[in-house]
XYZ file of C-alpha atoms in Angstrom:
768
model
C 69.134 20.315 28.673
C 68.394 16.758 27.554
C 65.278 15.599 25.744
C 63.644 14.039 28.849
C 63.791 17.564 30.448
C 62.511 19.361 27.377
C 59.542 16.830 27.177
C 58.641 17.142 31.171
C 56.653 20.587 30.633
C 54.805 19.051 27.584
C 53.827 15.905 29.143
C 52.925 17.938 32.274
C 50.467 20.071 30.174
C 48.758 17.099 28.502
C 47.188 15.574 31.581
C 44.419 13.291 31.116
C 41.668 15.719 32.178
C 43.094 18.535 29.871
C 43.068 16.056 27.077
C 39.608 14.943 27.465
C 38.590 18.635 27.450
C 40.539 19.316 24.299
C 39.023 16.178 22.585
C 35.569 17.232 23.462
C 36.110 20.718 22.177
C 37.660 19.330 18.840
C 34.570 17.063 18.398
C 32.045 19.757 19.490
C 33.698 22.036 16.899
C 33.743 19.712 13.966
C 30.252 18.371 14.399
C 28.485 21.579 15.975
C 25.312 21.515 14.109
C 24.738 17.955 15.240
C 25.810 18.612 18.820
C 23.422 21.566 19.153
C 20.525 19.645 17.444
C 20.457 21.947 14.234
C 21.270 18.817 12.077
C 21.209 14.993 12.497
C 23.261 12.123 11.074
C 21.111 10.406 8.462
C 23.356 8.788 5.972
C 22.856 5.342 5.000
C 22.566 2.865 7.893
C 21.951 5.648 10.571
C 18.678 6.813 9.196
C 17.680 3.486 7.608
C 18.694 1.194 10.347
C 20.180 2.462 13.527
C 17.559 5.253 14.252
C 14.627 3.378 13.551
C 15.896 0.620 15.971
C 16.522 3.251 18.827
C 13.095 4.692 18.262
C 11.389 1.279 18.552
C 13.313 0.517 21.548
C 12.573 3.854 23.046
C 8.696 3.467 22.441
C 9.030 0.014 24.057
C 10.883 1.433 27.175
C 8.286 4.228 27.752
C 5.849 1.794 27.445
C 7.267 -0.305 30.239
C 8.082 -3.217 27.944
C 11.585 -5.117 26.959
C 11.295 -5.165 23.320
C 11.962 -8.902 22.862
C 9.933 -9.136 19.748
C 9.389 -7.059 16.725
C 6.036 -7.513 15.353
C 6.417 -4.840 12.527
C 9.075 -6.583 10.226
C 9.638 -9.787 8.635
C 6.168 -10.918 9.896
C 7.677 -10.729 13.348
C 11.222 -11.498 14.214
C 13.160 -11.383 17.642
C 14.431 -7.828 18.568
C 16.302 -8.031 21.642
C 18.162 -11.030 20.766
C 19.720 -9.369 17.565
C 23.162 -8.449 18.530
C 23.184 -4.864 17.387
C 19.752 -3.571 18.739
C 21.421 -2.539 22.078
C 18.530 -3.394 24.188
C 20.637 -4.531 27.258
C 23.465 -2.100 26.651
C 23.704 0.340 29.681
C 24.816 3.243 27.237
C 21.386 3.084 25.626
C 19.877 5.100 28.247
C 21.245 8.169 26.665
C 18.654 7.882 23.889
C 15.973 6.361 25.885
C 15.856 9.052 28.239
C 16.495 12.015 26.022
C 14.761 13.231 22.831
C 15.398 11.486 19.453
C 17.127 12.072 17.258
C 19.576 14.466 18.957
C 20.138 11.841 21.554
C 21.390 9.226 19.328
C 23.661 11.649 17.736
C 24.961 12.471 21.136
C 25.291 8.908 21.891
C 27.537 8.225 18.806
C 29.853 11.408 19.422
C 30.132 10.515 23.266
C 31.286 7.011 22.277
C 33.902 8.423 19.604
C 35.350 10.854 22.598
C 35.108 7.861 25.057
C 37.445 5.786 22.845
C 39.823 8.678 22.343
C 40.054 9.042 25.906
C 40.493 5.254 26.619
C 43.285 5.195 23.854
C 44.939 8.146 25.768
C 45.453 5.819 28.896
C 46.388 2.692 26.843
C 49.075 4.589 25.004
C 50.132 6.230 28.215
C 50.531 3.034 29.784
C 52.748 1.508 26.983
C 54.870 4.657 26.375
C 55.053 6.439 29.543
C 54.596 9.824 27.421
C 51.500 11.955 27.904
C 52.242 13.685 24.439
C 52.404 10.415 22.566
C 48.978 9.367 24.520
C 47.462 12.450 23.358
C 48.525 11.780 19.649
C 47.171 8.169 19.885
C 43.953 9.488 21.409
C 43.272 11.890 18.416
C 44.391 9.292 15.903
C 41.790 6.637 17.436
C 38.944 9.104 17.522
C 39.411 11.042 14.342
C 40.702 8.457 11.783
C 38.613 7.646 8.654
C 37.251 4.358 9.940
C 36.210 5.879 13.365
C 34.487 8.786 11.652
C 32.473 6.498 9.103
C 31.450 4.403 12.183
C 29.373 7.311 13.378
C 26.734 5.991 11.097
C 26.491 2.651 13.203
C 25.346 3.450 16.898
C 26.381 -0.190 17.615
C 29.686 -0.251 15.958
C 31.028 3.256 17.196
C 29.969 2.091 20.924
C 32.000 -1.255 20.519
C 34.876 0.611 18.844
C 34.832 3.200 21.733
C 35.307 0.276 24.343
C 38.284 -1.458 22.666
C 41.009 0.308 24.098
C 39.220 0.095 27.517
C 38.913 -3.447 27.359
C 42.605 -3.990 26.383
C 43.811 -1.624 29.034
C 41.674 -3.072 31.688
C 42.639 -6.736 30.625
C 46.222 -5.946 30.658
C 45.894 -4.815 34.465
C 43.743 -7.616 35.319
C 46.064 -10.383 34.276
C 48.971 -8.327 35.792
C 47.333 -7.638 39.264
C 44.452 -10.013 39.538
C 41.992 -9.885 42.598
C 39.641 -6.854 42.362
C 41.214 -5.677 39.142
C 39.418 -8.340 37.198
C 36.073 -6.917 37.896
C 36.603 -3.586 35.810
C 37.923 -5.861 33.003
C 34.734 -8.063 33.169
C 32.457 -5.104 33.134
C 34.281 -3.330 30.239
C 34.139 -6.661 28.131
C 30.484 -7.188 28.861
C 29.621 -3.629 27.825
C 31.393 -4.106 24.497
C 29.545 -7.248 23.800
C 26.230 -5.790 24.752
C 26.903 -2.855 22.343
C 26.428 -5.590 19.618
C 29.437 -5.301 17.060
C 30.673 -9.025 16.856
C 33.424 -8.190 14.584
C 34.888 -5.406 16.937
C 34.270 -7.716 19.929
C 35.971 -10.748 18.444
C 38.974 -8.752 17.193
C 39.422 -6.782 20.478
C 39.775 -10.406 22.176
C 41.969 -11.622 19.417
C 44.326 -8.622 20.005
C 44.202 -9.160 23.769
C 45.468 -12.794 23.026
C 48.186 -11.812 20.908
C 49.278 -9.127 23.488
C 49.114 -11.643 26.188
C 51.505 -13.776 24.237
C 53.987 -11.079 23.803
C 53.778 -10.412 27.603
C 54.482 -14.085 28.539
C 57.537 -13.955 26.104
C 58.964 -11.226 28.187
C 57.996 -12.480 31.624
C 57.557 -16.260 31.318
C 57.493 -16.853 35.226
C 53.906 -15.808 35.850
C 52.352 -17.013 32.426
C 50.240 -19.573 34.154
C 48.839 -17.148 36.550
C 48.033 -14.321 34.169
C 46.541 -17.071 31.951
C 44.153 -17.980 34.762
C 43.300 -14.382 35.286
C 42.543 -14.103 31.611
C 40.231 -17.172 31.762
C 38.380 -15.661 34.855
C 37.604 -12.535 32.751
C 36.472 -14.471 29.755
C 34.140 -16.636 32.051
C 32.928 -13.503 33.763
C 31.976 -11.702 30.433
C 30.277 -14.704 29.302
C 28.228 -15.088 32.402
C 27.358 -11.509 32.715
C 26.210 -11.296 29.244
C 23.857 -14.119 29.448
C 20.867 -12.185 29.235
C 22.015 -11.242 25.613
C 23.987 -14.197 24.766
C 21.300 -17.054 25.280
C 18.683 -15.539 23.146
C 21.188 -14.609 20.604
C 22.432 -18.236 20.238
C 18.838 -19.401 19.935
C 18.165 -17.089 17.151
C 21.269 -17.912 15.335
C 20.206 -21.398 15.198
C 17.245 -20.321 13.443
C 18.830 -17.733 11.396
C 20.072 -17.171 7.875
C 23.555 -16.961 8.921
C 25.463 -20.529 8.740
C 28.921 -21.105 8.498
C 28.874 -20.668 4.763
C 27.017 -17.364 4.934
C 30.102 -15.368 3.813
C 30.266 -14.839 0.199
C 33.555 -12.779 0.158
C 31.879 -9.660 -0.962
C 33.045 -6.333 0.057
C 36.534 -7.256 0.976
C 39.363 -4.475 0.792
C 40.346 -4.444 -2.994
C 43.903 -6.130 -3.809
C 45.231 -2.493 -4.166
C 43.420 -1.408 -1.064
C 46.623 -0.860 0.925
C 47.219 2.050 -1.179
C 44.139 4.041 0.337
C 46.190 4.019 3.750
C 48.398 6.633 1.923
C 46.032 8.294 -0.661
C 42.582 7.611 0.452
C 40.899 8.865 -2.894
C 42.625 6.236 -4.830
C 40.180 4.467 -7.010
C 37.170 5.698 -5.458
C 33.757 6.665 -6.526
C 31.541 9.291 -4.845
C 28.049 8.399 -3.896
C 24.882 10.955 -4.451
C 25.363 12.137 -0.862
C 29.046 13.254 -1.551
C 30.761 10.207 0.408
C 33.466 8.329 -1.528
C 33.960 4.632 -1.485
C 36.418 2.356 -2.918
C 35.443 0.669 -6.276
C 34.095 -2.726 -5.001
C 33.828 -2.163 -1.519
C 31.083 0.140 0.164
C 30.995 -0.975 3.857
C 33.299 1.773 4.899
C 34.368 5.124 3.182
C 37.669 5.179 4.808
C 40.202 3.309 6.860
C 42.864 6.378 6.691
C 44.952 6.577 9.871
C 47.185 9.157 8.426
C 50.418 8.948 6.758
C 52.303 10.264 9.787
C 50.743 7.412 11.812
C 52.141 4.846 9.480
C 55.553 6.530 9.599
C 55.814 6.617 13.281
C 54.642 2.872 13.529
C 57.286 1.853 11.185
C 59.643 3.844 13.344
C 58.522 1.649 16.338
C 58.987 -1.725 14.539
C 62.407 -0.907 13.254
C 63.531 0.499 16.321
C 62.095 -1.843 19.086
C 63.010 -5.327 19.852
C 60.642 -6.609 22.592
C 58.244 -9.304 21.965
C 55.460 -7.056 23.260
C 55.981 -4.443 20.457
C 56.327 -7.057 17.817
C 52.793 -8.291 18.958
C 51.289 -5.007 18.029
C 53.093 -5.333 14.434
C 51.738 -8.718 14.008
C 48.138 -7.732 14.370
C 48.577 -4.813 12.150
C 49.867 -7.231 9.518
C 47.186 -9.693 10.025
C 44.408 -7.115 10.013
C 45.481 -5.888 6.616
C 46.047 -9.404 5.209
C 42.492 -10.692 6.448
C 40.698 -7.415 5.347
C 41.510 -8.549 1.633
C 39.447 -11.433 2.058
C 40.067 -14.320 -0.424
C 42.937 -12.106 -1.962
C 44.778 -12.317 1.314
C 44.934 -16.037 1.562
C 44.733 -16.096 5.331
C 41.164 -15.590 5.233
C 39.939 -18.694 3.181
C 42.606 -20.805 5.278
C 41.048 -19.761 8.512
C 37.393 -20.058 7.261
C 38.297 -23.770 6.468
C 39.337 -24.507 10.026
C 37.054 -22.014 11.860
C 33.780 -22.390 10.536
C 32.161 -19.650 12.614
C 33.996 -17.079 10.534
C 31.462 -17.736 7.921
C 29.019 -15.545 9.947
C 31.195 -12.389 9.176
C 29.784 -10.963 5.929
C 32.250 -8.444 4.754
C 36.027 -9.354 5.180
C 36.903 -5.627 5.081
C 35.338 -5.405 8.674
C 38.856 -6.954 9.645
C 40.113 -3.257 9.530
C 38.610 -2.964 13.064
C 41.822 -4.784 13.996
C 43.823 -1.871 12.827
C 42.539 0.675 15.115
C 44.293 -0.200 18.378
C 47.526 -1.852 17.393
C 48.442 0.704 14.669
C 47.581 3.570 16.851
C 49.714 2.112 19.718
C 52.580 1.431 17.486
C 52.672 4.891 16.318
C 52.483 6.173 19.769
C 55.592 3.963 20.414
C 57.385 5.442 17.646
C 56.581 8.920 18.737
C 57.830 8.403 22.022
C 60.883 6.904 20.735
C 61.550 9.836 18.528
C 60.935 12.295 21.319
C 62.839 10.233 23.871
C 60.091 10.088 26.504
C 60.818 7.916 29.672
C 60.355 4.275 29.086
C 60.282 4.999 25.268
C 59.071 1.432 23.797
C 59.596 -1.084 26.313
C 56.014 -1.294 27.807
C 54.433 -0.331 31.066
C 56.432 -1.987 33.419
C 59.724 -3.019 31.744
C 61.729 -0.522 34.170
C 63.614 0.846 31.221
C 65.621 4.146 31.681
C 65.549 6.941 29.010
C 68.817 7.266 27.359
C 70.268 10.856 27.553
C 71.334 11.200 24.179
C 68.580 12.075 21.333
C 67.627 9.383 18.987
C 69.144 9.641 15.449
C 66.798 10.780 12.784
C 68.584 9.370 9.999
C 66.519 6.111 9.571
C 63.146 7.739 10.330
C 63.920 10.150 7.769
C 64.788 7.517 5.197
C 61.421 5.763 6.030
C 59.645 8.971 5.586
C 61.268 9.472 2.228
C 59.998 5.858 1.310
C 56.510 6.899 2.283
C 56.632 9.901 0.108
C 57.915 7.882 -2.887
C 55.086 5.324 -2.474
C 52.487 8.266 -2.295
C 54.360 9.603 -5.664
C 53.858 6.134 -7.149
C 50.287 5.692 -6.343
C 49.289 9.104 -7.907
C 51.217 8.320 -11.015
C 49.663 4.710 -11.062
C 46.377 6.235 -10.760
C 46.748 8.265 -13.802
C 48.421 5.576 -15.821
C 45.953 2.741 -14.980
C 42.570 4.252 -14.079
C 39.350 2.193 -13.335
C 36.114 2.873 -15.218
C 34.196 5.446 -13.088
C 36.882 6.296 -10.742
C 37.277 9.707 -9.136
C 39.732 11.592 -11.391
C 40.955 14.020 -8.669
C 43.854 12.042 -7.062
C 46.803 14.122 -7.482
C 45.539 17.037 -5.701
C 44.477 15.185 -2.520
C 47.653 13.030 -2.818
C 49.842 16.153 -2.754
C 47.827 17.475 0.141
C 48.563 14.418 2.172
C 52.165 14.480 1.193
C 52.247 18.198 2.220
C 50.655 17.678 5.423
C 52.756 14.732 6.321
C 56.067 16.764 5.478
C 54.838 19.594 7.912
C 53.978 16.978 10.620
C 57.592 15.475 10.284
C 59.047 18.935 10.192
C 57.069 19.624 13.467
C 58.230 16.823 15.184
C 62.069 17.629 14.175
C 61.588 21.198 15.375
C 59.695 20.037 18.571
C 62.968 18.090 19.616
C 64.858 21.544 19.832
C 62.257 23.624 21.818
C 61.064 23.566 25.451
C 58.985 25.493 27.861
C 56.060 27.277 26.635
C 57.148 27.475 23.175
C 57.130 23.444 22.968
C 53.591 23.215 24.320
C 52.629 25.866 21.743
C 54.183 24.017 19.137
C 52.643 20.599 20.234
C 49.239 22.127 20.189
C 49.859 23.261 16.554
C 51.130 19.986 15.623
C 48.068 18.101 17.067
C 45.762 20.693 15.219
C 47.516 19.901 12.184
C 47.273 16.094 12.632
C 43.430 16.591 13.326
C 43.053 18.721 10.134
C 44.613 15.753 8.294
C 41.816 13.487 9.109
C 38.972 15.890 8.880
C 40.022 16.766 5.352
C 41.166 13.514 4.005
C 38.068 12.863 2.043
C 35.014 14.987 1.380
C 32.763 15.118 4.380
C 32.032 11.430 5.501
C 29.012 12.225 8.035
C 26.283 14.242 5.856
C 23.295 15.423 7.850
C 19.765 16.174 7.457
C 16.932 18.508 9.144
C 15.833 16.529 12.123
C 12.283 17.258 11.329
C 12.820 14.668 8.393
C 13.261 12.118 11.213
C 10.084 12.922 13.105
C 7.961 9.811 13.952
C 4.327 9.646 12.832
C 3.899 11.222 9.481
C 0.533 12.618 9.088
C 0.637 11.345 5.345
C 0.996 7.776 6.562
C -2.036 8.110 9.084
C -4.598 6.091 6.863
C -1.958 3.483 6.240
C -0.960 3.227 10.041
C -4.611 2.603 11.100
C -5.037 -0.184 8.638
C -1.721 -2.031 8.699
C -0.693 -2.012 12.431
C 0.489 -5.238 14.178
C -1.855 -8.237 13.812
C -4.008 -6.288 11.092
C -2.313 -6.386 7.739
C 1.076 -5.567 6.089
C 2.544 -3.443 3.347
C 5.043 -4.141 0.909
C 6.988 -2.300 -1.806
C 6.739 -3.576 -5.161
C 9.973 -4.697 -7.071
C 10.423 -1.367 -9.046
C 10.006 0.617 -5.745
C 12.497 -1.417 -3.966
C 14.991 -0.884 -6.560
C 14.384 2.611 -6.955
C 15.094 3.293 -3.311
C 18.306 1.515 -3.365
C 19.359 3.480 -6.548
C 18.159 7.237 -5.337
C 20.726 9.631 -6.801
C 19.446 12.997 -5.507
C 21.936 14.869 -3.306
C 19.002 16.161 -1.187
C 19.142 13.946 1.982
C 16.147 15.735 3.440
C 14.060 14.871 0.255
C 15.375 11.343 0.058
C 14.693 10.521 3.493
C 11.165 11.691 3.623
C 10.422 9.799 0.217
C 11.846 6.695 1.854
C 9.821 7.400 4.788
C 6.542 7.619 2.505
C 7.728 4.482 0.701
C 8.306 2.541 3.958
C 11.818 1.464 2.860
C 14.324 -0.637 4.831
C 13.233 -0.176 8.631
C 11.523 3.156 8.462
C 8.017 1.475 8.997
C 9.249 1.241 12.738
C 8.838 5.066 12.876
C 5.211 4.988 11.864
C 4.209 1.529 13.555
C 3.443 -0.117 10.326
C 3.792 -3.922 9.633
C 5.839 -5.193 6.708
C 7.033 -8.680 5.699
C 10.410 -7.432 5.124
C 13.114 -5.295 6.614
C 16.791 -4.629 7.226
C 18.402 -6.803 10.041
C 21.499 -8.864 10.662
C 19.797 -11.902 11.426
C 16.607 -13.136 9.929
C 14.607 -16.253 10.648
C 15.318 -18.627 7.754
C 12.025 -20.130 7.069
C 10.231 -16.787 6.799
C 12.841 -15.412 4.564
C 12.477 -18.557 2.509
C 8.867 -17.570 1.619
C 9.519 -13.790 1.541
C 12.292 -14.070 -0.858
C 9.985 -15.858 -3.571
C 7.325 -13.049 -3.714
C 8.704 -11.533 -6.916
C 9.115 -14.327 -9.507
C 10.330 -11.686 -12.000
C 10.937 -7.841 -12.294
C 7.250 -7.086 -13.060
C 4.909 -9.525 -11.341
C 4.061 -10.658 -7.726
C 3.381 -14.243 -6.530
C -0.241 -13.793 -5.180
C -0.099 -17.027 -3.024
C 3.012 -15.703 -1.358
C 1.597 -12.386 -0.835
C -1.249 -13.945 0.940
C 0.928 -16.212 2.909
C 2.643 -13.025 4.017
C -0.402 -11.171 5.030
C 0.139 -8.377 2.572
C -2.910 -6.078 2.054
C -1.209 -2.988 0.543
C 1.557 -2.933 -2.052
C 3.108 0.111 -3.936
C 0.972 1.686 -6.689
C 2.053 0.708 -10.066
C 4.443 3.208 -11.443
C 4.927 4.894 -7.798
C 7.080 4.857 -5.198
C 5.412 6.588 -2.346
C 1.707 5.774 -3.118
C -0.037 2.856 -1.941
C -2.894 0.442 -3.608
C -4.982 -2.296 -1.713
C -4.984 -5.804 -3.059
C -8.190 -7.084 -3.786
C -9.374 -10.110 -1.540
C -6.328 -10.182 0.586
C -6.007 -12.850 3.172
C -6.070 -11.393 6.881
C -3.092 -11.954 8.916
C -5.430 -14.051 11.166
C -7.627 -16.451 9.193
C -9.400 -19.860 9.996
C -11.326 -22.732 8.567
C -8.454 -24.223 6.278
C -8.276 -27.902 5.733
C -4.786 -29.517 7.171
C -2.454 -30.712 4.640
C 0.632 -32.548 6.292
C 3.636 -31.852 4.207
C 7.425 -32.614 5.284
C 9.461 -29.490 5.894
C 11.634 -30.033 2.739
C 8.605 -29.965 0.500
C 6.551 -27.055 1.967
C 8.321 -24.298 0.039
C 7.821 -26.179 -3.360
C 4.155 -26.895 -2.271
C 3.464 -23.157 -1.876
C 5.271 -22.048 -4.937
C 4.629 -24.572 -7.603
C 1.343 -26.476 -6.741
C -2.172 -25.254 -6.625
C -1.772 -24.527 -2.950
C -4.531 -21.755 -1.666
C -3.775 -20.487 1.779
C -7.559 -19.541 1.983
C -8.500 -23.255 2.056
C -5.450 -25.193 3.178
C -2.915 -24.909 5.741
C 0.531 -26.844 5.546
C 1.460 -28.573 8.772
C 4.323 -30.844 9.723
C 3.699 -34.683 9.671
C 4.238 -34.930 13.336
C 1.055 -32.835 13.945
C -1.132 -35.438 12.065
C -1.980 -37.465 15.407
C -2.873 -34.264 17.438
C -5.070 -32.680 14.675
C -8.638 -33.533 14.070
C -9.892 -30.540 12.421
C -11.360 -30.367 8.977
C -12.355 -27.668 6.440
C -14.898 -25.240 7.800
C -16.837 -22.734 5.877
C -18.486 -20.791 8.820
C -15.736 -19.501 11.107
C -15.825 -16.056 12.574
C -12.771 -14.504 14.157
C -13.002 -11.322 16.262
C -9.619 -9.750 16.867
C -8.724 -8.464 20.359
C -5.836 -6.636 21.956
C -2.694 -6.793 19.963
C 0.846 -6.180 21.302
C 4.308 -6.912 20.396
C 4.211 -9.859 22.844
C 0.653 -10.925 22.904
C -2.076 -11.546 20.251
C -5.647 -12.166 21.643
C -8.722 -12.981 19.581
C -12.094 -14.951 19.542
C -12.783 -17.803 17.458
C -16.345 -19.105 16.760
C -16.835 -22.234 14.777
C -19.440 -25.055 14.391
C -16.792 -27.747 14.489
C -13.116 -28.102 15.093
C -11.125 -25.637 13.132
C -7.475 -24.747 12.233
C -6.515 -20.943 12.834
C -3.572 -19.780 10.502
C -1.451 -16.862 11.727
C 0.963 -15.277 9.382
C 3.198 -14.625 11.892
C 6.903 -15.995 11.871
C 7.267 -19.500 13.676
C 9.386 -19.151 16.599
C 9.830 -21.135 19.721
C 9.269 -18.826 22.481
C 5.606 -18.185 21.270
C 3.112 -20.117 23.226
C -0.693 -20.596 22.530
C -3.322 -20.711 25.104
C -6.998 -21.472 24.668
C -9.240 -20.372 27.402
C -6.250 -19.992 29.608
C -4.894 -23.680 28.959
C -1.679 -24.365 26.932
C -2.183 -25.947 23.502
C 0.211 -26.834 20.736
C 1.231 -24.101 18.295
C 2.213 -25.571 14.974
C 4.819 -24.532 12.202
C 2.516 -23.920 9.337
C 2.994 -22.892 5.701
C 6.861 -23.390 6.052
C 7.564 -20.881 8.496
C 4.393 -19.389 10.340
C 1.935 -20.306 13.036
C -1.324 -22.460 13.290
C -3.332 -23.924 15.930
C -6.393 -26.038 16.430
C -9.681 -24.550 17.984
C -12.394 -26.791 18.968
C -16.125 -26.176 18.228
C -17.883 -23.094 19.971
C -16.598 -19.810 20.931
C -13.243 -19.404 22.378
C -10.742 -16.950 23.442
C -7.347 -17.531 21.955
C -4.069 -15.823 23.407
C -0.546 -16.144 21.825
C 2.230 -14.951 24.157
C 5.924 -14.636 23.809
C 7.557 -16.472 26.640
C 11.281 -16.556 26.142
C 12.733 -19.020 28.714
C 16.317 -18.379 27.593
C 15.915 -14.634 28.193
C 14.620 -15.336 31.673
C 17.396 -17.769 32.605
C 20.027 -15.151 31.140
C 18.491 -12.314 33.071
C 18.792 -14.334 36.066
C 22.187 -15.126 35.726
C 23.319 -11.740 34.464
C 21.339 -9.748 37.182
C 22.688 -11.937 39.919
C 26.210 -11.230 38.980
C 25.551 -7.489 38.348
C 24.288 -7.061 41.807
C 27.242 -9.079 43.209
C 29.646 -6.565 41.253
C 27.825 -3.669 42.432
C 27.736 -4.712 46.224
C 31.627 -5.333 45.595
C 32.139 -1.764 44.338
C 30.043 -0.245 47.083
C 31.601 -2.151 49.968
C 35.232 -2.542 49.026
C 37.416 0.522 49.054
C 40.294 -1.542 47.277
C 37.678 -2.521 44.574
C 36.604 1.023 43.999
C 40.296 2.079 43.390
C 40.677 -0.485 40.513
C 38.121 1.586 38.354
C 40.765 4.392 38.061
C 43.120 3.640 35.071
C-alpha cells in the first residue's frame, strides 16, 4: 500500500463539515465559561475599548440612529468614521441584536472559528490534502497571535477574513466573471471590520502571491491583473460609506506620515519567541505575559512544528508560488523588527502612509497566512498527499515512493538545538525583571515538538481507522501546544462588572450628559488606573468604571474631554494635552475651554469634586478676538485669555462678525442628542455663542431654521453669532461624505444582491 492509499481514509474523514464541527467543539471546550455566558472577556482593550464602543453602537442602533458622532468623548469626535468602530460591518449585527457582553464574546469567538475554516479551504486548495488543511485551520485559529487578538473585536474580525480574501481573490483572478463578486464582498467585509494593518497586509500578500502565479503561468498575466484591478476597484467602491468619512477624519486627525515613533517593535531578539515564547518576558498583574519592551501582543507563537514543516516546504519545493509564501514570511519577520530590521525605515522613507502604523510589531499579521500555508505544504509533502507542493492547479501527480525523512529530521535537530541555545542564553544573559521560568517551558515545547514529529513518522506507516485515530490524537497534541505555550492569554471577569448604568454614577450621569458638562480624571488618577497591579479583574474593572477611565464613560452616558481611540481631532487634542502643566496642578483656563465641571477628588481615584465657577459647555457674551490659528494655542496657554469674556476666532471671520461683549445674555438649553444641539439665546444686542464642542466640518448651524456660519473658536471648538432678541439655535451633524458614500455603497450592494438572487451561476461562485 503506497502513501496515497494510506492517506485516502484520513483525507476522507477530515471533510470540511467535520473539521468545522471539530474546530467549533475545540473552541467551545477551551472557552466554555465565555461561550455559555458565565464569564466575559475583559482584559485590556476588550473591556476598555472594544466593549464600550459596541455598547454605544448598540444603544444608537436601538434608538434608530447611525452613530456618526460621539458626543461623550474628546469634546465630541466622529464615531462611524473611525476605522475600528465597525458601524458598517455586517457582522456587527451579532452584538447589535443579541445581549451584551455575551454577544461580543460570541462575535470574537465566531470570527476565530470562521478564520480557521477559511484557512482549511485555502490550505486544501494549495495542498490537495484534507489532513494538511485541518492542520492549517487549527494553527491559524489557535496560534498565540490569534488568541491574543480576541481582545480586539475589530482585529479578530479582520484576521478571520484574511484567508477567505486570499482564497476568493485567487479564484477571482483565475476564473473571472461571477467569481469576482465573492472576492469583492470578502475584501469589503474585511475593510469594514476596521483593522487597517491586517487589511493592508492581506492585500500585500495577495500581490506577492499573484506575482508567484504570474511567474508560473505568464501567458495569462494580463488577464489576471485586470481581474485583480476590478476586485480592488469594487472593494473601494463598495466601502465608500466607510472610506469617504474616514479620509476626511484622517485629514483632521493627529496621525500624519510622521506619526510612527518606532515604539513597540519586535525586540531584536524577538525571533527567539517563535521557539521559546517565554523568553525575556514579564508577567502583568492579570497573569498575561509580554515581551520586554513590547506590549501590543502577548504572543505570536505559531508552534515549533509549524516552523519545522514550513522549512521542509521551503527546502523541498521549487515553484515560484511556494517561494512567494516564503518571501512573505521573511518580510514579516524583518518588518516587525521596526528600525532594527532595516526594511521598515527604508519603506517609511518612500511610502509615507506607513507612518500611520503606530507599532511595527503589527507586521506579524503578515505571518499568519503565509507561515501556515507553508507548513501545510510541508506536511502534505511529508505525508505524500496528491499534488503535494505545487499549488491548486499545477497538475502534478503524486509520486509512489515515500519522501525521505533524512533532511526533515536534520531540520528538526537544528530547531531543537536552537531551543537549547535560547534556554542557555536566557540563563546566562538575563534582562532585569524577566520571567525566570524559561527552561521548564522551553523543555515542554521541545518535548511536544518531538512527540509531534514522532507522530508524523508513525502516521506514515499506519492506515485505516488506526490512521484516523492517530491523526486525531496528533491534532489534539497540536492544539495542546498552543493552549499551554503561555499562561492563559484571555483572562475573564464576571459579566456583572460590565453591566451599564452603574447606580453609583447616577448623580454624575444626571449632571454630565451631552451638552451639559464634562468630567475629567486628575493626573494622579490617570496614572493610577494605568498602573493598577491587583490581579482581581472584577475589582479593577469596577474601579475603572467608577473612575471613568478610558472609554468606560460610554457605558454610563457621561461626557469627557478625553478618551481612547485610534483617531482624534488634532486641534482638540492640542488643547486637551495642555490641561496638566505638571503632575500636581490643572490649567484652569484649559479646563474651562474643555467644559470640565467635575474632576477626581484630591487623593482619590473613584470620587468626584465639582470645580467652582466652571464654565458651561454653551456660553455667550464673549468679545470676539481675531487670532491666527498658529497663535491660538499659545494665546490660551500663556496670555491672560479668559474664555468667559473672550472668544478666539480666525481672522477670516472679522468681516462677518459684528458682535461685541454682552453682559446680559440668557441661554435656555433644549433637546441634546448625539447629532443635534438645540438651545434658545436671549440677548440685548448681537452676541457670540461659544460651544466647547470639537470643530468639525459636518456640523452646521441654523438660526430660526436659516443657515449661519459656524466658526472655529478657541483653537479647536465652535462659535456662532446670534443677533439681538430671542432666537432658537440648532446645530446639526450633516455628513455629506457619508451620504455620498452610502449612495455608492448601497447601489453596488443592491446590484450584487440582485446578481446573487437572479443568477444561478453567480450563486455557485460563493461555494469554495
